[in-house]
Coordinates of N, CA and C in Angstrom, one line a residue:
M1 N 0.8 -1.2 0.0 CA 0.0 0.0 0.0 C 0.9 1.3 0.0
K2 N 2.0 1.2 0.7 CA 2.9 2.4 0.8 C 3.4 2.7 -0.6
K3 N 3.8 1.7 -1.4 CA 4.3 1.9 -2.7 C 3.2 2.6 -3.6
F4 N 2.0 2.1 -3.5 CA 0.9 2.7 -4.3 C 0.7 4.2 -3.9
Y5 N 0.8 4.5 -2.6 CA 0.7 5.9 -2.1 C 1.8 6.7 -2.7
T6 N 3.0 6.2 -2.7 CA 4.2 6.9 -3.3 C 3.9 7.1 -4.7
F7 N 3.4 6.1 -5.4 CA 3.1 6.3 -6.8 C 2.1 7.4 -7.1
L8 N 1.1 7.5 -6.3 CA 0.1 8.5 -6.4 C 0.6 9.9 -6.2
I9 N 1.5 10.0 -5.2 CA 2.1 11.3 -4.9 C 3.0 11.8 -6.0
I10 N 3.8 10.9 -6.6 CA 4.6 11.2 -7.8 C 3.7 11.5 -9.0
F11 N 2.6 10.8 -9.1 CA 1.7 11.0 -10.2 C 1.1 12.4 -10.2
V12 N 0.7 12.9 -9.0 CA 0.1 14.2 -8.8 C 1.2 15.3 -9.2
G13 N 2.4 15.1 -8.7 CA 3.5 16.0 -9.0 C 3.8 16.1 -10.5
A14 N 3.8 14.9 -11.1 CA 4.1 14.8 -12.5 C 3.0 15.5 -13.4
S15 N 1.8 15.3 -12.9 CA 0.6 15.9 -13.6 C 0.8 17.5 -13.6
I16 N 1.2 18.0 -12.5 CA 1.3 19.5 -12.4 C 2.6 19.9 -13.2
G17 N 3.7 19.2 -13.0 CA 4.9 19.5 -13.8 C 4.7 19.5 -15.3
G18 N 4.1 18.4 -15.8 CA 3.8 18.3 -17.2 C 2.9 19.4 -17.7
S19 N 1.9 19.7 -16.9 CA 1.0 20.8 -17.3 C 1.7 22.2 -17.4
L20 N 2.6 22.4 -16.4 CA 3.4 23.6 -16.4 C 4.3 23.7 -17.6
R21 N 4.9 22.6 -17.9 CA 5.8 22.6 -19.1 C 5.1 22.9 -20.3
Y22 N 3.9 22.3 -20.5 CA 3.1 22.6 -21.7 C 2.7 24.1 -21.7
L23 N 2.3 24.6 -20.6 CA 1.9 26.0 -20.6 C 3.0 26.9 -20.9
I24 N 4.2 26.7 -20.4 CA 5.4 27.5 -20.7 C 5.7 27.3 -22.2
G25 N 5.6 26.1 -22.7 CA 5.8 25.9 -24.1 C 4.9 26.8 -25.0
L26 N 3.7 26.9 -24.6 CA 2.7 27.8 -25.3 C 3.1 29.3 -25.2
L27 N 3.6 29.7 -24.0 CA 4.0 31.1 -23.7 C 5.2 31.5 -24.5
F28 N 6.1 30.5 -24.8 CA 7.4 30.8 -25.4 C 7.4 30.4 -26.9
T29 N 6.2 30.2 -27.5 CA 6.2 29.8 -28.9 C 6.7 31.0 -29.7
V30 N 7.7 30.8 -30.5 CA 8.2 31.8 -31.4 C 8.4 31.2 -32.8
S31 N 8.5 32.1 -33.8 CA 8.6 31.6 -35.1 C 10.0 31.3 -35.6
S32 N 11.0 31.6 -34.7 CA 12.4 31.5 -35.1 C 12.8 30.0 -35.2
G33 N 12.1 29.1 -34.6 CA 12.5 27.7 -34.6 C 13.3 27.4 -33.4
F34 N 13.8 28.4 -32.6 CA 14.6 28.1 -31.4 C 13.7 27.7 -30.3
P35 N 14.0 26.6 -29.6 CA 13.2 26.0 -28.6 C 13.3 26.7 -27.2
W36 N 12.8 28.0 -27.2 CA 13.0 28.8 -25.9 C 12.2 28.2 -24.8
G37 N 11.1 27.6 -25.0 CA 10.3 27.0 -23.9 C 11.0 25.9 -23.2
T38 N 11.6 25.0 -24.0 CA 12.3 23.8 -23.5 C 13.6 24.3 -22.8
L39 N 14.2 25.3 -23.3 CA 15.4 25.8 -22.7 C 15.0 26.4 -21.3
F40 N 14.0 27.2 -21.3 CA 13.5 27.8 -20.0 C 13.2 26.8 -19.0
V41 N 12.4 25.7 -19.3 CA 12.0 24.8 -18.3 C 13.2 24.0 -17.8
N42 N 14.1 23.6 -18.7 CA 15.3 22.9 -18.3 C 16.2 23.7 -17.4
L43 N 16.4 25.0 -17.7 CA 17.3 25.8 -16.9 C 16.6 26.1 -15.5
T44 N 15.4 26.4 -15.5 CA 14.7 26.7 -14.2 C 14.6 25.4 -13.4
G45 N 14.4 24.3 -14.1 CA 14.4 23.0 -13.3 C 15.7 22.7 -12.7
A46 N 16.8 23.0 -13.5 CA 18.2 22.7 -13.0 C 18.4 23.6 -11.8
F47 N 17.9 24.8 -11.7 CA 18.0 25.7 -10.6 C 17.2 25.3 -9.4
L48 N 16.0 24.9 -9.7 CA 15.0 24.6 -8.6 C 15.3 23.3 -7.9
L49 N 15.8 22.3 -8.6 CA 16.0 20.9 -8.0 C 17.0 21.0 -6.8
P50 N 18.2 21.6 -6.9 CA 19.0 21.6 -5.7 C 18.4 22.5 -4.6
L51 N 17.7 23.6 -5.0 CA 17.1 24.4 -4.0 C 16.1 23.7 -3.2
L52 N 15.3 22.9 -3.9 CA 14.3 22.1 -3.2 C 14.9 21.0 -2.3
I53 N 15.9 20.4 -2.8 CA 16.5 19.3 -2.1 C 17.3 19.8 -0.9
H54 N 18.1 20.8 -1.1 CA 19.0 21.3 -0.1 C 18.5 22.3 0.9
Y55 N 17.5 23.0 0.5 CA 17.0 24.1 1.4 C 15.6 23.8 1.9
L56 N 14.6 23.7 1.0 CA 13.2 23.6 1.4 C 13.0 22.3 2.2
H57 N 13.7 21.2 1.8 CA 13.6 20.0 2.5 C 14.0 20.1 3.9
D58 N 15.2 20.7 4.1 CA 15.7 20.9 5.5 C 14.9 21.9 6.3
K59 N 14.5 23.0 5.6 CA 13.8 24.1 6.3 C 12.5 23.6 6.9
F60 N 11.7 23.0 6.0 CA 10.4 22.6 6.4 C 10.2 21.1 6.8
H61 N 11.4 20.4 6.9 CA 11.4 19.0 7.3 C 10.3 18.2 6.5
L62 N 10.4 18.3 5.2 CA 9.5 17.7 4.4 C 9.6 16.2 4.4
K63 N 8.5 15.5 4.3 CA 8.5 14.0 4.3 C 9.1 13.5 3.0
A64 N 9.6 12.3 3.0 CA 10.2 11.7 1.8 C 9.2 11.7 0.6
N65 N 7.9 11.4 0.9 CA 7.0 11.4 -0.2 C 6.7 12.8 -0.8
T66 N 6.8 13.8 0.0 CA 6.6 15.2 -0.5 C 7.8 15.6 -1.3
V67 N 9.0 15.2 -0.9 CA 10.2 15.4 -1.7 C 10.1 14.7 -3.0
L68 N 9.7 13.4 -3.0 CA 9.5 12.7 -4.2 C 8.5 13.3 -5.2
S69 N 7.4 13.8 -4.6 CA 6.4 14.5 -5.4 C 7.0 15.7 -6.1
L70 N 7.7 16.5 -5.3 CA 8.3 17.7 -5.9 C 9.4 17.5 -6.8
T71 N 10.3 16.6 -6.5 CA 11.5 16.4 -7.4 C 11.3 15.4 -8.5
T72 N 11.0 14.2 -8.2 CA 10.8 13.1 -9.2 C 9.5 13.4 -10.0
G73 N 8.4 13.8 -9.3 CA 7.1 14.1 -9.9 C 7.1 15.4 -10.7
L74 N 7.0 16.5 -9.9 CA 6.8 17.8 -10.5 C 8.0 18.2 -11.4
L75 N 9.2 18.3 -10.8 CA 10.4 18.7 -11.6 C 10.8 17.7 -12.7
G76 N 10.6 16.4 -12.4 CA 10.9 15.4 -13.4 C 10.0 15.5 -14.7
A77 N 8.7 15.9 -14.5 CA 7.8 16.1 -15.6 C 8.0 17.5 -16.2
Y78 N 8.3 18.4 -15.3 CA 8.5 19.8 -15.8 C 9.7 20.0 -16.8
T79 N 10.8 19.4 -16.4 CA 12.0 19.4 -17.3 C 11.9 18.2 -18.2
T80 N 12.6 18.3 -19.3 CA 12.4 17.3 -20.4 C 13.7 17.1 -21.2
F81 N 14.2 15.9 -21.0 CA 15.4 15.5 -21.8 C 15.0 15.1 -23.2
S82 N 13.8 14.4 -23.3 CA 13.4 13.9 -24.6 C 13.0 15.0 -25.5
T83 N 12.4 16.1 -25.0 CA 12.1 17.2 -25.9 C 13.4 18.0 -26.3
F84 N 14.3 18.0 -25.3 CA 15.6 18.6 -25.6 C 16.3 17.9 -26.8
T85 N 16.3 16.6 -26.7 CA 17.0 15.9 -27.8 C 16.2 16.0 -29.1
A86 N 14.8 16.0 -29.0 CA 14.0 16.1 -30.3 C 14.2 17.5 -30.9
D87 N 14.2 18.5 -30.0 CA 14.5 19.9 -30.5 C 15.9 20.0 -31.1
S88 N 16.8 19.4 -30.5 CA 18.2 19.4 -31.0 C 18.3 18.8 -32.4
Y89 N 17.6 17.6 -32.5 CA 17.6 16.9 -33.8 C 16.9 17.7 -34.9
K90 N 15.8 18.4 -34.5 CA 15.1 19.2 -35.5 C 16.0 20.3 -36.0
L91 N 16.7 21.0 -35.1 CA 17.6 22.1 -35.5 C 18.7 21.5 -36.4
F92 N 19.2 20.3 -36.1 CA 20.2 19.6 -36.9 C 19.7 19.3 -38.3
Q93 N 18.5 18.7 -38.3 CA 17.9 18.3 -39.5 C 17.6 19.4 -40.5
N94 N 17.3 20.6 -39.9 CA 17.0 21.8 -40.7 C 18.3 22.6 -41.1
G95 N 19.4 22.1 -40.7 CA 20.7 22.7 -41.0 C 21.0 24.0 -40.2
N96 N 20.3 24.2 -39.1 CA 20.5 25.3 -38.2 C 21.6 25.0 -37.2
Y97 N 22.8 24.9 -37.7 CA 23.9 24.4 -36.9 C 24.4 25.4 -35.9
V98 N 24.2 26.7 -36.2 CA 24.6 27.8 -35.2 C 23.6 27.7 -34.1
M99 N 22.3 27.7 -34.4 CA 21.3 27.7 -33.4 C 21.4 26.4 -32.6
L100 N 21.7 25.3 -33.2 CA 21.9 24.0 -32.6 C 23.1 24.1 -31.6
S101 N 24.2 24.7 -32.0 CA 25.3 24.8 -31.1 C 25.0 25.7 -29.9
I102 N 24.3 26.8 -30.2 CA 23.9 27.7 -29.1 C 22.9 27.0 -28.1
Y103 N 22.0 26.2 -28.6 CA 21.0 25.5 -27.8 C 21.7 24.4 -27.0
L104 N 22.6 23.7 -27.6 CA 23.3 22.6 -26.8 C 24.2 23.3 -25.7
L105 N 24.9 24.3 -26.0 CA 25.7 25.0 -25.1 C 24.9 25.6 -24.0
A106 N 23.9 26.3 -24.3 CA 23.0 27.0 -23.4 C 22.3 26.0 -22.4
T107 N 21.9 24.9 -23.0 CA 21.3 23.9 -22.1 C 22.2 23.2 -21.2
M108 N 23.3 22.7 -21.7 CA 24.3 21.9 -20.9 C 25.1 22.8 -19.9
V109 N 25.7 23.8 -20.4 CA 26.5 24.7 -19.6 C 25.6 25.6 -18.7
G110 N 24.5 26.1 -19.3 CA 23.5 26.9 -18.6 C 22.9 26.1 -17.5
G111 N 22.5 24.8 -17.7 CA 21.9 23.9 -16.7 C 22.9 23.7 -15.6
F112 N 24.1 23.5 -15.9 CA 25.1 23.2 -14.9 C 25.3 24.5 -14.0
L113 N 25.3 25.7 -14.6 CA 25.5 26.9 -13.9 C 24.2 27.2 -13.1
C114 N 23.1 26.9 -13.6 CA 21.8 27.1 -12.8 C 21.8 26.1 -11.6
A115 N 22.3 24.9 -11.7 CA 22.4 24.0 -10.6 C 23.3 24.5 -9.6
I116 N 24.5 25.1 -10.0 CA 25.4 25.6 -9.0 C 24.7 26.8 -8.3
A117 N 24.0 27.7 -9.1 CA 23.3 28.8 -8.5 C 22.3 28.4 -7.4
G118 N 21.5 27.3 -7.8 CA 20.5 26.8 -6.9 C 21.2 26.2 -5.6
N119 N 22.3 25.5 -5.7 CA 23.0 25.0 -4.6 C 23.5 26.2 -3.7
Y120 N 24.1 27.2 -4.4 CA 24.6 28.3 -3.7 C 23.6 29.1 -2.9
L121 N 22.4 29.3 -3.6 CA 21.3 30.0 -2.9 C 20.8 29.2 -1.7
A122 N 20.7 27.9 -1.9 CA 20.3 27.0 -0.8 C 21.2 27.1 0.4
A123 N 22.5 27.0 0.1 CA 23.5 27.1 1.2 C 23.5 28.5 1.9
N124 N 23.4 29.5 1.1 CA 23.3 30.9 1.6 C 22.1 31.1 2.5
L125 N 20.9 30.7 2.0 CA 19.7 30.8 2.8 C 19.8 30.0 4.1
A126 N 20.3 28.8 4.1 CA 20.5 28.0 5.2 C 21.5 28.6 6.2
T127 N 22.6 29.2 5.7 CA 23.5 29.8 6.6 C 22.9 31.0 7.3
R128 N 22.2 31.8 6.5 CA 21.5 33.0 7.1 C 20.6 32.6 8.2
E129 N 19.8 31.6 8.0 CA 18.8 31.1 9.0 C 19.6 30.6 10.2
Y130 N 20.6 29.8 10.0 CA 21.4 29.3 11.1 C 22.0 30.4 12.0
L131 N 22.6 31.4 11.3 CA 23.1 32.5 12.1 C 22.1 33.3 12.8
S132 N 20.9 33.5 12.2 CA 19.8 34.2 12.8 C 19.3 33.5 14.0
R133 N 19.2 32.2 13.9 CA 18.7 31.4 15.1 C 19.8 31.4 16.2
K134 N 21.0 31.4 15.8 CA 22.1 31.4 16.8 C 22.2 32.7 17.5
K135 N 21.9 33.8 16.8 CA 21.9 35.2 17.4 C 20.8 35.3 18.3
E136 N 19.6 34.8 18.0 CA 18.4 34.9 18.9 C 18.6 34.1 20.2
S137 N 19.4 33.0 20.2 CA 19.5 32.2 21.4 C 20.6 32.6 22.3

């Protein structure tokens, strides 16, 4: 029964994450052929994942199922490797090699930098809270 409950929690998070990704894709639709929506969700997801894991989890003492719902469910469905590869292939197939290079670089290097920024923010927020609590006591 516990595994089924975990499945449901992840299912709910994934439903929200997939819907958000679709909505953002609609908002970022442009005629240039550059996949701005996919880039946006992947970069914001790369930033939010470490922030959720390292800060919000510790600050609010989230249960394991809540963390799974937010990370594996919501952010797992929100970000998209399959669309990233399909978009990359489409740029390649259309001979847009400059845009393909920019997209690959922006996604991979940008995602890594966003993850570093999310980790940095999480550590910074946690340190501030720790020092604030220490000062109060």
